[in-house]
């Protein structure tokens, strides 16, 4: 049985508002993650262009990368 | 492969780079199937009519709001007990995602409540405990931003996260323990789901799609956080460079 998605009944406004809001928030999350990645990549490239190297990039020692205590 | 094999952030980032294309593809396919089933296959509810279609986003968002906090609580144990190098990265990356999914569940719940209950909001146990969860996410995000050192911030946030985990069983069982407008559980029950398969299947597909979305975004946000800490470490190294050099040149006191 196939339904008609264009006939959402008397409360269509509530249904559409729910999906539009969810889409907006999810799109915002995806954009935030992508913009943040671009910024971090750009910052890393700037620092490497200045000749600053990560200690882990030379030693390959996991403990030399700052993530947690 | 043990979890400690991922203790090396470089290895973790390589793994994320390889995994993400598959996760994104699976997520898009799951959403495609889920939305098709939600709008073209699922029938109207005999009481709620078409507003039942709000359930296909409201319920997965609410499940994820709790699952995301559970991931943060496990990560906090990883920070405090096992001191895993990526545990606080995981917890920090999950907080904005959890806040977003909780917000979606609150908004869609309100938009579902108005035509069905006659009100956007009631201060009952389920709604209020989910609002508390949202505020806790915001509080944890604020706590991370108040401390310059991510390791110290991670430990403080881990303690607060574990205290806040007490809210999870309250949310889950609030509909059983107190009188509330919110309906009791109808999927995760001891006696099985009470929803007809025509509506249950689209709901489960959408839940899978949302879960894949969460893990995709979580891995991406974790990768960003690893890069942010590299940038910070390199800036600290650059700032300490001249001083470190002069300290090496100066005569050291005998010990």
PDB file of C-alpha atoms in Angstrom:
ATOM      1  CA  UNK A   1       0.000   0.000   0.000  1.00  0.00           C
ATOM      2  CA  UNK A   2       1.442   3.390  -1.022  1.00  0.00           C
ATOM      3  CA  UNK A   3       0.457   6.546   0.848  1.00  0.00           C
ATOM      4  CA  UNK A   4       0.158  10.052  -0.558  1.00  0.00           C
ATOM      5  CA  UNK A   5       2.889  12.070   1.186  1.00  0.00           C
ATOM      6  CA  UNK A   6       1.400  15.350  -0.077  1.00  0.00           C
ATOM      7  CA  UNK A   7      -1.796  14.848   1.914  1.00  0.00           C
ATOM      8  CA  UNK A   8      -0.720  15.059   5.545  1.00  0.00           C
ATOM      9  CA  UNK A   9      -4.149  15.861   6.967  1.00  0.00           C
ATOM     10  CA  UNK A  10      -5.269  18.729   9.183  1.00  0.00           C
ATOM     11  CA  UNK A  11      -2.031  18.810  11.193  1.00  0.00           C
ATOM     12  CA  UNK A  12       0.309  19.001   8.208  1.00  0.00           C
ATOM     13  CA  UNK A  13       1.904  22.203   9.541  1.00  0.00           C
ATOM     14  CA  UNK A  14       3.119  20.414  12.691  1.00  0.00           C
ATOM     15  CA  UNK A  15       4.531  17.495  10.670  1.00  0.00           C
ATOM     16  CA  UNK A  16       6.310  19.739   8.168  1.00  0.00           C
ATOM     17  CA  UNK A  17       7.663  21.997  10.948  1.00  0.00           C
ATOM     18  CA  UNK A  18       9.071  18.915  12.733  1.00  0.00           C
ATOM     19  CA  UNK A  19      10.894  17.630   9.659  1.00  0.00           C
ATOM     20  CA  UNK A  20      12.131  21.089   8.578  1.00  0.00           C
ATOM     21  CA  UNK A  21      13.474  21.829  12.084  1.00  0.00           C
ATOM     22  CA  UNK A  22      15.200  18.433  12.259  1.00  0.00           C
ATOM     23  CA  UNK A  23      16.696  18.901   8.799  1.00  0.00           C
ATOM     24  CA  UNK A  24      17.949  22.373   9.764  1.00  0.00           C
ATOM     25  CA  UNK A  25      19.588  21.150  12.986  1.00  0.00           C
ATOM     26  CA  UNK A  26      21.219  18.127  11.292  1.00  0.00           C
ATOM     27  CA  UNK A  27      22.448  20.327   8.412  1.00  0.00           C
ATOM     28  CA  UNK A  28      23.851  22.750  10.995  1.00  0.00           C
ATOM     29  CA  UNK A  29      25.702  19.906  12.744  1.00  0.00           C
ATOM     30  CA  UNK A  30      27.196  18.664   9.458  1.00  0.00           C
ATOM     31  CA  UNK A  31      28.258  22.213   8.504  1.00  0.00           C
ATOM     32  CA  UNK A  32      29.784  22.805  11.945  1.00  0.00           C
ATOM     33  CA  UNK A  33      31.876  19.618  11.701  1.00  0.00           C
ATOM     34  CA  UNK A  34      33.028  20.412   8.147  1.00  0.00           C
ATOM     35  CA  UNK A  35      33.881  24.073   8.903  1.00  0.00           C
ATOM     36  CA  UNK A  36      35.750  23.034  12.057  1.00  0.00           C
ATOM     37  CA  UNK A  37      37.783  20.487  10.063  1.00  0.00           C
ATOM     38  CA  UNK A  38      38.685  23.091   7.443  1.00  0.00           C
ATOM     39  CA  UNK A  39      39.793  25.499  10.197  1.00  0.00           C
ATOM     40  CA  UNK A  40      41.954  22.903  11.975  1.00  0.00           C
ATOM     41  CA  UNK A  41      43.556  21.820   8.691  1.00  0.00           C
ATOM     42  CA  UNK A  42      44.304  25.449   7.829  1.00  0.00           C
ATOM     43  CA  UNK A  43      45.786  26.112  11.307  1.00  0.00           C
ATOM     44  CA  UNK A  44      47.955  22.971  11.061  1.00  0.00           C
ATOM     45  CA  UNK A  45      49.160  23.958   7.593  1.00  0.00           C
ATOM     46  CA  UNK A  46      50.023  27.494   8.818  1.00  0.00           C
ATOM     47  CA  UNK A  47      52.050  26.134  11.742  1.00  0.00           C
ATOM     48  CA  UNK A  48      53.862  23.611   9.554  1.00  0.00           C
ATOM     49  CA  UNK A  49      54.631  26.399   7.047  1.00  0.00           C
ATOM     50  CA  UNK A  50      56.312  28.260   9.935  1.00  0.00           C
ATOM     51  CA  UNK A  51      58.551  25.242  10.456  1.00  0.00           C
ATOM     52  CA  UNK A  52      56.878  24.053  13.645  1.00  0.00           C
ATOM     53  CA  UNK A  53      56.671  20.274  13.749  1.00  0.00           C
ATOM     54  CA  UNK A  54      54.767  17.928  15.992  1.00  0.00           C
ATOM     55  CA  UNK A  55      57.027  15.890  18.243  1.00  0.00           C
ATOM     56  CA  UNK A  56      54.976  12.801  17.319  1.00  0.00           C
ATOM     57  CA  UNK A  57      55.565  13.462  13.618  1.00  0.00           C
ATOM     58  CA  UNK A  58      59.216  12.629  14.111  1.00  0.00           C
ATOM     59  CA  UNK A  59      59.199  10.154  16.999  1.00  0.00           C
ATOM     60  CA  UNK A  60      55.960   8.176  16.224  1.00  0.00           C
ATOM     61  CA  UNK A  61      55.615   7.839  19.967  1.00  0.00           C
ATOM     62  CA  UNK A  62      51.926   7.703  20.997  1.00  0.00           C
ATOM     63  CA  UNK A  63      52.666   9.265  24.354  1.00  0.00           C
ATOM     64  CA  UNK A  64      54.168  12.333  22.693  1.00  0.00           C
ATOM     65  CA  UNK A  65      50.839  13.321  21.153  1.00  0.00           C
ATOM     66  CA  UNK A  66      48.789  15.485  23.409  1.00  0.00           C
ATOM     67  CA  UNK A  67      45.369  13.996  23.883  1.00  0.00           C
ATOM     68  CA  UNK A  68      44.908  13.021  27.480  1.00  0.00           C
ATOM     69  CA  UNK A  69      46.711  12.666  30.725  1.00  0.00           C
TER      70      UNK A  69
ATOM     71  CA  UNK B   1      42.231  -5.654  18.029  1.00  0.00           C
ATOM     72  CA  UNK B   2      42.262  -4.184  21.546  1.00  0.00           C
ATOM     73  CA  UNK B   3      40.921  -0.722  22.342  1.00  0.00           C
ATOM     74  CA  UNK B   4      44.454   0.276  23.323  1.00  0.00           C
ATOM     75  CA  UNK B   5      45.498  -0.172  19.689  1.00  0.00           C
ATOM     76  CA  UNK B   6      43.590   3.062  19.050  1.00  0.00           C
ATOM     77  CA  UNK B   7      45.456   4.897  21.811  1.00  0.00           C
ATOM     78  CA  UNK B   8      47.679   6.345  19.123  1.00  0.00           C
ATOM     79  CA  UNK B   9      45.718   9.332  17.720  1.00  0.00           C
ATOM     80  CA  UNK B  10      47.517   9.127  14.368  1.00  0.00           C
ATOM     81  CA  UNK B  11      46.385   5.512  13.943  1.00  0.00           C
ATOM     82  CA  UNK B  12      42.871   6.504  15.041  1.00  0.00           C
ATOM     83  CA  UNK B  13      42.690   9.333  12.470  1.00  0.00           C
ATOM     84  CA  UNK B  14      43.837   6.948   9.721  1.00  0.00           C
ATOM     85  CA  UNK B  15      41.132   4.477  10.742  1.00  0.00           C
ATOM     86  CA  UNK B  16      38.487   7.254  10.709  1.00  0.00           C
ATOM     87  CA  UNK B  17      39.608   8.346   7.219  1.00  0.00           C
ATOM     88  CA  UNK B  18      39.117   4.788   5.961  1.00  0.00           C
ATOM     89  CA  UNK B  19      35.801   4.178   7.763  1.00  0.00           C
ATOM     90  CA  UNK B  20      33.977   7.452   7.014  1.00  0.00           C
ATOM     91  CA  UNK B  21      33.105   6.879   3.320  1.00  0.00           C
ATOM     92  CA  UNK B  22      31.399   3.580   4.231  1.00  0.00           C
ATOM     93  CA  UNK B  23      29.558   5.123   7.164  1.00  0.00           C
ATOM     94  CA  UNK B  24      28.362   8.112   5.111  1.00  0.00           C
ATOM     95  CA  UNK B  25      27.120   5.800   2.330  1.00  0.00           C
ATOM     96  CA  UNK B  26      25.290   3.542   4.797  1.00  0.00           C
ATOM     97  CA  UNK B  27      23.781   6.595   6.516  1.00  0.00           C
ATOM     98  CA  UNK B  28      22.467   8.117   3.259  1.00  0.00           C
ATOM     99  CA  UNK B  29      20.984   4.772   2.157  1.00  0.00           C
ATOM    100  CA  UNK B  30      19.342   4.221   5.557  1.00  0.00           C
ATOM    101  CA  UNK B  31      17.815   7.720   5.533  1.00  0.00           C
ATOM    102  CA  UNK B  32      16.597   7.213   1.953  1.00  0.00           C
ATOM    103  CA  UNK B  33      14.856   3.951   2.831  1.00  0.00           C
ATOM    104  CA  UNK B  34      13.610   5.274   6.180  1.00  0.00           C
ATOM    105  CA  UNK B  35      12.085   8.466   4.759  1.00  0.00           C
ATOM    106  CA  UNK B  36      10.510   6.557   1.871  1.00  0.00           C
ATOM    107  CA  UNK B  37       8.918   4.081   4.275  1.00  0.00           C
ATOM    108  CA  UNK B  38       7.881   6.882   6.662  1.00  0.00           C
ATOM    109  CA  UNK B  39       6.022   8.911   4.030  1.00  0.00           C
ATOM    110  CA  UNK B  40       5.029   6.404   1.327  1.00  0.00           C
ATOM    111  CA  UNK B  41       4.555   3.071   3.126  1.00  0.00           C
ATOM    112  CA  UNK B  42       3.573   3.708   6.750  1.00  0.00           C
ATOM    113  CA  UNK B  43      -0.188   4.091   7.213  1.00  0.00           C
ATOM    114  CA  UNK B  44      -1.890   6.777   9.286  1.00  0.00           C
ATOM    115  CA  UNK B  45      -2.421   5.891  12.924  1.00  0.00           C
ATOM    116  CA  UNK B  46      -6.074   5.135  13.650  1.00  0.00           C
ATOM    117  CA  UNK B  47      -6.117   7.699  16.479  1.00  0.00           C
ATOM    118  CA  UNK B  48      -3.334  10.156  15.694  1.00  0.00           C
ATOM    119  CA  UNK B  49      -3.710  10.287  11.914  1.00  0.00           C
ATOM    120  CA  UNK B  50      -0.696  11.564   9.989  1.00  0.00           C
ATOM    121  CA  UNK B  51       0.929  13.151  13.059  1.00  0.00           C
ATOM    122  CA  UNK B  52       2.303   9.668  13.794  1.00  0.00           C
ATOM    123  CA  UNK B  53       4.919  10.507  11.131  1.00  0.00           C
ATOM    124  CA  UNK B  54       6.525  12.884  13.638  1.00  0.00           C
ATOM    125  CA  UNK B  55       7.360   9.738  15.637  1.00  0.00           C
ATOM    126  CA  UNK B  56       9.827   8.641  12.929  1.00  0.00           C
ATOM    127  CA  UNK B  57      12.142  11.511  13.874  1.00  0.00           C
ATOM    128  CA  UNK B  58      11.071  12.191  17.466  1.00  0.00           C
ATOM    129  CA  UNK B  59      11.699   8.689  18.841  1.00  0.00           C
ATOM    130  CA  UNK B  60      15.115   8.095  17.168  1.00  0.00           C
ATOM    131  CA  UNK B  61      16.237  11.564  18.302  1.00  0.00           C
ATOM    132  CA  UNK B  62      15.133  10.794  21.871  1.00  0.00           C
ATOM    133  CA  UNK B  63      16.923   7.401  21.812  1.00  0.00           C
ATOM    134  CA  UNK B  64      20.070   9.068  20.524  1.00  0.00           C
ATOM    135  CA  UNK B  65      19.862  11.812  23.138  1.00  0.00           C
ATOM    136  CA  UNK B  66      20.201   9.075  25.762  1.00  0.00           C
ATOM    137  CA  UNK B  67      22.645   6.890  23.814  1.00  0.00           C
ATOM    138  CA  UNK B  68      24.937   9.862  23.257  1.00  0.00           C
ATOM    139  CA  UNK B  69      25.012  10.557  26.995  1.00  0.00           C
ATOM    140  CA  UNK B  70      25.717   6.847  27.603  1.00  0.00           C
ATOM    141  CA  UNK B  71      28.676   7.096  25.193  1.00  0.00           C
ATOM    142  CA  UNK B  72      29.882  10.146  27.132  1.00  0.00           C
ATOM    143  CA  UNK B  73      29.508   8.298  30.453  1.00  0.00           C
ATOM    144  CA  UNK B  74      31.525   5.313  29.117  1.00  0.00           C
ATOM    145  CA  UNK B  75      34.129   7.706  27.744  1.00  0.00           C
ATOM    146  CA  UNK B  76      34.289   9.418  31.134  1.00  0.00           C
ATOM    147  CA  UNK B  77      35.036   6.045  32.745  1.00  0.00           C
ATOM    148  CA  UNK B  78      37.743   5.662  30.103  1.00  0.00           C
ATOM    149  CA  UNK B  79      39.184   9.025  31.142  1.00  0.00           C
ATOM    150  CA  UNK B  80      39.056   8.517  34.906  1.00  0.00           C
ATOM    151  CA  UNK B  81      39.661   4.761  35.266  1.00  0.00           C
ATOM    152  CA  UNK B  82      41.680   3.600  32.256  1.00  0.00           C
ATOM    153  CA  UNK B  83      43.125   6.998  31.227  1.00  0.00           C
ATOM    154  CA  UNK B  84      42.623   6.153  27.575  1.00  0.00           C
ATOM    155  CA  UNK B  85      44.115   8.970  25.462  1.00  0.00           C
ATOM    156  CA  UNK B  86      41.039   9.277  23.253  1.00  0.00           C
ATOM    157  CA  UNK B  87      38.372   8.936  25.961  1.00  0.00           C
ATOM    158  CA  UNK B  88      37.972  12.632  26.752  1.00  0.00           C
ATOM    159  CA  UNK B  89      38.232  13.413  23.028  1.00  0.00           C
ATOM    160  CA  UNK B  90      35.236  11.115  22.522  1.00  0.00           C
ATOM    161  CA  UNK B  91      33.257  12.689  25.381  1.00  0.00           C
ATOM    162  CA  UNK B  92      33.950  16.260  24.248  1.00  0.00           C
ATOM    163  CA  UNK B  93      33.066  15.489  20.620  1.00  0.00           C
ATOM    164  CA  UNK B  94      29.794  13.783  21.626  1.00  0.00           C
ATOM    165  CA  UNK B  95      28.398  16.633  23.772  1.00  0.00           C
ATOM    166  CA  UNK B  96      27.238  19.016  20.987  1.00  0.00           C
ATOM    167  CA  UNK B  97      25.758  16.060  19.097  1.00  0.00           C
ATOM    168  CA  UNK B  98      23.858  14.932  22.186  1.00  0.00           C
ATOM    169  CA  UNK B  99      22.618  18.476  22.774  1.00  0.00           C
ATOM    170  CA  UNK B 100      21.399  18.694  19.165  1.00  0.00           C
ATOM    171  CA  UNK B 101      19.556  15.359  19.279  1.00  0.00           C
ATOM    172  CA  UNK B 102      18.001  16.247  22.643  1.00  0.00           C
ATOM    173  CA  UNK B 103      16.879  19.586  21.206  1.00  0.00           C
ATOM    174  CA  UNK B 104      15.344  17.789  18.195  1.00  0.00           C
ATOM    175  CA  UNK B 105      13.446  15.436  20.505  1.00  0.00           C
ATOM    176  CA  UNK B 106      12.161  18.362  22.612  1.00  0.00           C
ATOM    177  CA  UNK B 107      11.067  20.438  19.596  1.00  0.00           C
ATOM    178  CA  UNK B 108       9.449  17.559  17.688  1.00  0.00           C
ATOM    179  CA  UNK B 109       7.814  16.355  20.903  1.00  0.00           C
ATOM    180  CA  UNK B 110       6.284  19.795  21.412  1.00  0.00           C
ATOM    181  CA  UNK B 111       5.100  19.911  17.797  1.00  0.00           C
ATOM    182  CA  UNK B 112       3.557  16.460  18.235  1.00  0.00           C
ATOM    183  CA  UNK B 113       2.093  17.335  21.631  1.00  0.00           C
ATOM    184  CA  UNK B 114       0.139  20.398  20.522  1.00  0.00           C
ATOM    185  CA  UNK B 115      -2.258  18.594  18.128  1.00  0.00           C
ATOM    186  CA  UNK B 116      -2.457  15.415  20.265  1.00  0.00           C
ATOM    187  CA  UNK B 117      -2.417  16.683  23.874  1.00  0.00           C
ATOM    188  CA  UNK B 118      -3.606  20.235  23.226  1.00  0.00           C
ATOM    189  CA  UNK B 119      -0.411  21.767  24.593  1.00  0.00           C
ATOM    190  CA  UNK B 120       3.179  22.267  23.502  1.00  0.00           C
ATOM    191  CA  UNK B 121       4.589  21.610  26.970  1.00  0.00           C
ATOM    192  CA  UNK B 122       3.740  20.174  30.368  1.00  0.00           C
ATOM    193  CA  UNK B 123       6.062  20.002  33.351  1.00  0.00           C
ATOM    194  CA  UNK B 124       5.688  16.249  33.720  1.00  0.00           C
ATOM    195  CA  UNK B 125       8.450  13.788  34.608  1.00  0.00           C
ATOM    196  CA  UNK B 126       9.466  12.688  31.097  1.00  0.00           C
ATOM    197  CA  UNK B 127       9.553  16.121  29.496  1.00  0.00           C
ATOM    198  CA  UNK B 128      11.242  17.763  32.470  1.00  0.00           C
ATOM    199  CA  UNK B 129      13.916  15.055  32.811  1.00  0.00           C
ATOM    200  CA  UNK B 130      14.742  15.363  29.088  1.00  0.00           C
ATOM    201  CA  UNK B 131      14.961  19.157  29.492  1.00  0.00           C
ATOM    202  CA  UNK B 132      17.394  18.542  32.390  1.00  0.00           C
ATOM    203  CA  UNK B 133      19.432  16.304  30.051  1.00  0.00           C
ATOM    204  CA  UNK B 134      19.580  19.148  27.491  1.00  0.00           C
ATOM    205  CA  UNK B 135      20.735  21.610  30.161  1.00  0.00           C
ATOM    206  CA  UNK B 136      23.402  19.115  31.305  1.00  0.00           C
ATOM    207  CA  UNK B 137      24.749  18.867  27.758  1.00  0.00           C
ATOM    208  CA  UNK B 138      24.974  22.675  27.604  1.00  0.00           C
ATOM    209  CA  UNK B 139      26.631  22.768  31.040  1.00  0.00           C
ATOM    210  CA  UNK B 140      29.245  20.195  30.005  1.00  0.00           C
ATOM    211  CA  UNK B 141      30.001  22.098  26.792  1.00  0.00           C
ATOM    212  CA  UNK B 142      30.410  25.279  28.854  1.00  0.00           C
ATOM    213  CA  UNK B 143      32.675  23.489  31.360  1.00  0.00           C
ATOM    214  CA  UNK B 144      35.011  22.353  28.565  1.00  0.00           C
ATOM    215  CA  UNK B 145      35.270  25.944  27.372  1.00  0.00           C
ATOM    216  CA  UNK B 146      36.053  27.393  30.800  1.00  0.00           C
ATOM    217  CA  UNK B 147      39.405  25.588  31.130  1.00  0.00           C
ATOM    218  CA  UNK B 148      42.360  26.268  28.876  1.00  0.00           C
ATOM    219  CA  UNK B 149      43.970  22.866  29.464  1.00  0.00           C
ATOM    220  CA  UNK B 150      41.878  20.186  27.680  1.00  0.00           C
ATOM    221  CA  UNK B 151      43.214  17.420  29.937  1.00  0.00           C
ATOM    222  CA  UNK B 152      42.129  19.168  33.156  1.00  0.00           C
ATOM    223  CA  UNK B 153      38.804  20.122  31.537  1.00  0.00           C
ATOM    224  CA  UNK B 154      38.312  16.520  30.420  1.00  0.00           C
ATOM    225  CA  UNK B 155      38.757  15.179  33.955  1.00  0.00           C
ATOM    226  CA  UNK B 156      36.372  17.739  35.500  1.00  0.00           C
ATOM    227  CA  UNK B 157      33.802  17.091  32.761  1.00  0.00           C
ATOM    228  CA  UNK B 158      34.155  13.316  33.246  1.00  0.00           C
ATOM    229  CA  UNK B 159      33.204  13.585  36.927  1.00  0.00           C
ATOM    230  CA  UNK B 160      30.206  15.789  36.104  1.00  0.00           C
ATOM    231  CA  UNK B 161      29.155  13.487  33.261  1.00  0.00           C
ATOM    232  CA  UNK B 162      29.138  10.435  35.545  1.00  0.00           C
ATOM    233  CA  UNK B 163      27.087  12.285  38.177  1.00  0.00           C
ATOM    234  CA  UNK B 164      24.656  13.359  35.459  1.00  0.00           C
ATOM    235  CA  UNK B 165      24.291   9.767  34.241  1.00  0.00           C
ATOM    236  CA  UNK B 166      21.886   9.280  37.167  1.00  0.00           C
ATOM    237  CA  UNK B 167      19.355  11.136  35.008  1.00  0.00           C
ATOM    238  CA  UNK B 168      19.307   8.354  32.351  1.00  0.00           C
ATOM    239  CA  UNK B 169      17.254   5.778  34.324  1.00  0.00           C
ATOM    240  CA  UNK B 170      15.032   8.618  35.526  1.00  0.00           C
ATOM    241  CA  UNK B 171      14.259   9.539  31.894  1.00  0.00           C
ATOM    242  CA  UNK B 172      13.722   5.910  30.881  1.00  0.00           C
ATOM    243  CA  UNK B 173      11.434   4.929  33.770  1.00  0.00           C
ATOM    244  CA  UNK B 174       9.771   8.318  34.383  1.00  0.00           C
ATOM    245  CA  UNK B 175       6.699   7.187  32.421  1.00  0.00           C
ATOM    246  CA  UNK B 176       6.351   4.147  34.709  1.00  0.00           C
ATOM    247  CA  UNK B 177       7.186   5.793  38.040  1.00  0.00           C
ATOM    248  CA  UNK B 178       5.005   8.897  37.717  1.00  0.00           C
ATOM    249  CA  UNK B 179       1.716   9.910  36.127  1.00  0.00           C
ATOM    250  CA  UNK B 180       2.514  11.659  32.891  1.00  0.00           C
ATOM    251  CA  UNK B 181       0.903  12.768  29.642  1.00  0.00           C
ATOM    252  CA  UNK B 182       3.720  11.013  27.772  1.00  0.00           C
ATOM    253  CA  UNK B 183       2.882   7.509  26.645  1.00  0.00           C
ATOM    254  CA  UNK B 184       4.765   4.560  28.206  1.00  0.00           C
ATOM    255  CA  UNK B 185       7.419   2.633  26.267  1.00  0.00           C
ATOM    256  CA  UNK B 186       5.990   0.883  23.218  1.00  0.00           C
ATOM    257  CA  UNK B 187       9.115  -0.532  21.512  1.00  0.00           C
ATOM    258  CA  UNK B 188      11.687  -1.515  24.151  1.00  0.00           C
ATOM    259  CA  UNK B 189       9.462  -3.581  26.468  1.00  0.00           C
ATOM    260  CA  UNK B 190       9.837  -6.900  28.252  1.00  0.00           C
ATOM    261  CA  UNK B 191       6.784  -8.272  26.376  1.00  0.00           C
ATOM    262  CA  UNK B 192       7.898  -6.973  22.957  1.00  0.00           C
ATOM    263  CA  UNK B 193       6.836  -3.963  20.877  1.00  0.00           C
ATOM    264  CA  UNK B 194       3.180  -2.949  20.852  1.00  0.00           C
ATOM    265  CA  UNK B 195       3.441  -1.130  17.506  1.00  0.00           C
ATOM    266  CA  UNK B 196       2.180  -2.718  14.276  1.00  0.00           C
ATOM    267  CA  UNK B 197       5.029  -3.783  11.952  1.00  0.00           C
ATOM    268  CA  UNK B 198       3.798  -1.345   9.253  1.00  0.00           C
ATOM    269  CA  UNK B 199       4.804   1.501  11.557  1.00  0.00           C
ATOM    270  CA  UNK B 200       7.504  -0.290  13.571  1.00  0.00           C
ATOM    271  CA  UNK B 201       9.712  -1.135  10.565  1.00  0.00           C
ATOM    272  CA  UNK B 202      10.011   2.496   9.292  1.00  0.00           C
ATOM    273  CA  UNK B 203      10.690   3.569  12.863  1.00  0.00           C
ATOM    274  CA  UNK B 204      13.529   1.039  13.264  1.00  0.00           C
ATOM    275  CA  UNK B 205      15.025   1.986   9.874  1.00  0.00           C
ATOM    276  CA  UNK B 206      14.963   5.677  10.865  1.00  0.00           C
ATOM    277  CA  UNK B 207      16.517   4.745  14.233  1.00  0.00           C
ATOM    278  CA  UNK B 208      19.314   2.949  12.363  1.00  0.00           C
ATOM    279  CA  UNK B 209      19.785   5.989  10.083  1.00  0.00           C
ATOM    280  CA  UNK B 210      20.006   8.366  13.054  1.00  0.00           C
ATOM    281  CA  UNK B 211      22.455   6.023  14.815  1.00  0.00           C
ATOM    282  CA  UNK B 212      24.675   5.902  11.714  1.00  0.00           C
ATOM    283  CA  UNK B 213      24.439   9.703  11.514  1.00  0.00           C
ATOM    284  CA  UNK B 214      25.552   9.984  15.131  1.00  0.00           C
ATOM    285  CA  UNK B 215      28.559   7.679  14.691  1.00  0.00           C
ATOM    286  CA  UNK B 216      29.559   9.443  11.444  1.00  0.00           C
ATOM    287  CA  UNK B 217      29.434  12.891  13.046  1.00  0.00           C
ATOM    288  CA  UNK B 218      31.041  11.621  16.248  1.00  0.00           C
ATOM    289  CA  UNK B 219      34.048  10.188  14.418  1.00  0.00           C
ATOM    290  CA  UNK B 220      34.372  13.388  12.359  1.00  0.00           C
ATOM    291  CA  UNK B 221      34.161  15.570  15.480  1.00  0.00           C
ATOM    292  CA  UNK B 222      36.715  13.335  17.275  1.00  0.00           C
ATOM    293  CA  UNK B 223      39.100  13.700  14.336  1.00  0.00           C
ATOM    294  CA  UNK B 224      38.658  17.492  14.524  1.00  0.00           C
ATOM    295  CA  UNK B 225      39.359  17.449  18.256  1.00  0.00           C
ATOM    296  CA  UNK B 226      42.570  15.439  17.753  1.00  0.00           C
ATOM    297  CA  UNK B 227      43.668  18.047  15.179  1.00  0.00           C
ATOM    298  CA  UNK B 228      42.707  20.915  17.522  1.00  0.00           C
ATOM    299  CA  UNK B 229      44.949  19.438  20.234  1.00  0.00           C
ATOM    300  CA  UNK B 230      47.794  19.035  17.777  1.00  0.00           C
ATOM    301  CA  UNK B 231      47.421  22.711  16.831  1.00  0.00           C
ATOM    302  CA  UNK B 232      47.420  23.656  20.512  1.00  0.00           C
ATOM    303  CA  UNK B 233      50.489  21.521  21.258  1.00  0.00           C
ATOM    304  CA  UNK B 234      52.352  23.024  18.300  1.00  0.00           C
ATOM    305  CA  UNK B 235      51.438  26.584  19.354  1.00  0.00           C
ATOM    306  CA  UNK B 236      52.651  25.863  22.893  1.00  0.00           C
ATOM    307  CA  UNK B 237      55.855  24.404  21.468  1.00  0.00           C
ATOM    308  CA  UNK B 238      56.343  27.471  19.261  1.00  0.00           C
ATOM    309  CA  UNK B 239      55.694  29.825  22.190  1.00  0.00           C
ATOM    310  CA  UNK B 240      58.098  27.914  24.467  1.00  0.00           C
ATOM    311  CA  UNK B 241      60.724  27.613  21.730  1.00  0.00           C
ATOM    312  CA  UNK B 242      62.984  30.631  22.452  1.00  0.00           C
ATOM    313  CA  UNK B 243      62.698  30.167  26.233  1.00  0.00           C
ATOM    314  CA  UNK B 244      63.439  26.455  25.942  1.00  0.00           C
ATOM    315  CA  UNK B 245      66.479  27.250  23.825  1.00  0.00           C
ATOM    316  CA  UNK B 246      67.805  29.816  26.321  1.00  0.00           C
ATOM    317  CA  UNK B 247      67.161  27.437  29.218  1.00  0.00           C
ATOM    318  CA  UNK B 248      69.247  24.795  27.458  1.00  0.00           C
ATOM    319  CA  UNK B 249      72.072  27.289  26.868  1.00  0.00           C
ATOM    320  CA  UNK B 250      72.121  28.504  30.493  1.00  0.00           C
ATOM    321  CA  UNK B 251      74.202  26.526  33.027  1.00  0.00           C
ATOM    322  CA  UNK B 252      72.045  24.060  34.948  1.00  0.00           C
ATOM    323  CA  UNK B 253      72.296  23.843  38.734  1.00  0.00           C
ATOM    324  CA  UNK B 254      73.888  20.657  40.007  1.00  0.00           C
ATOM    325  CA  UNK B 255      71.489  18.262  41.701  1.00  0.00           C
TER     326      UNK B 255
END
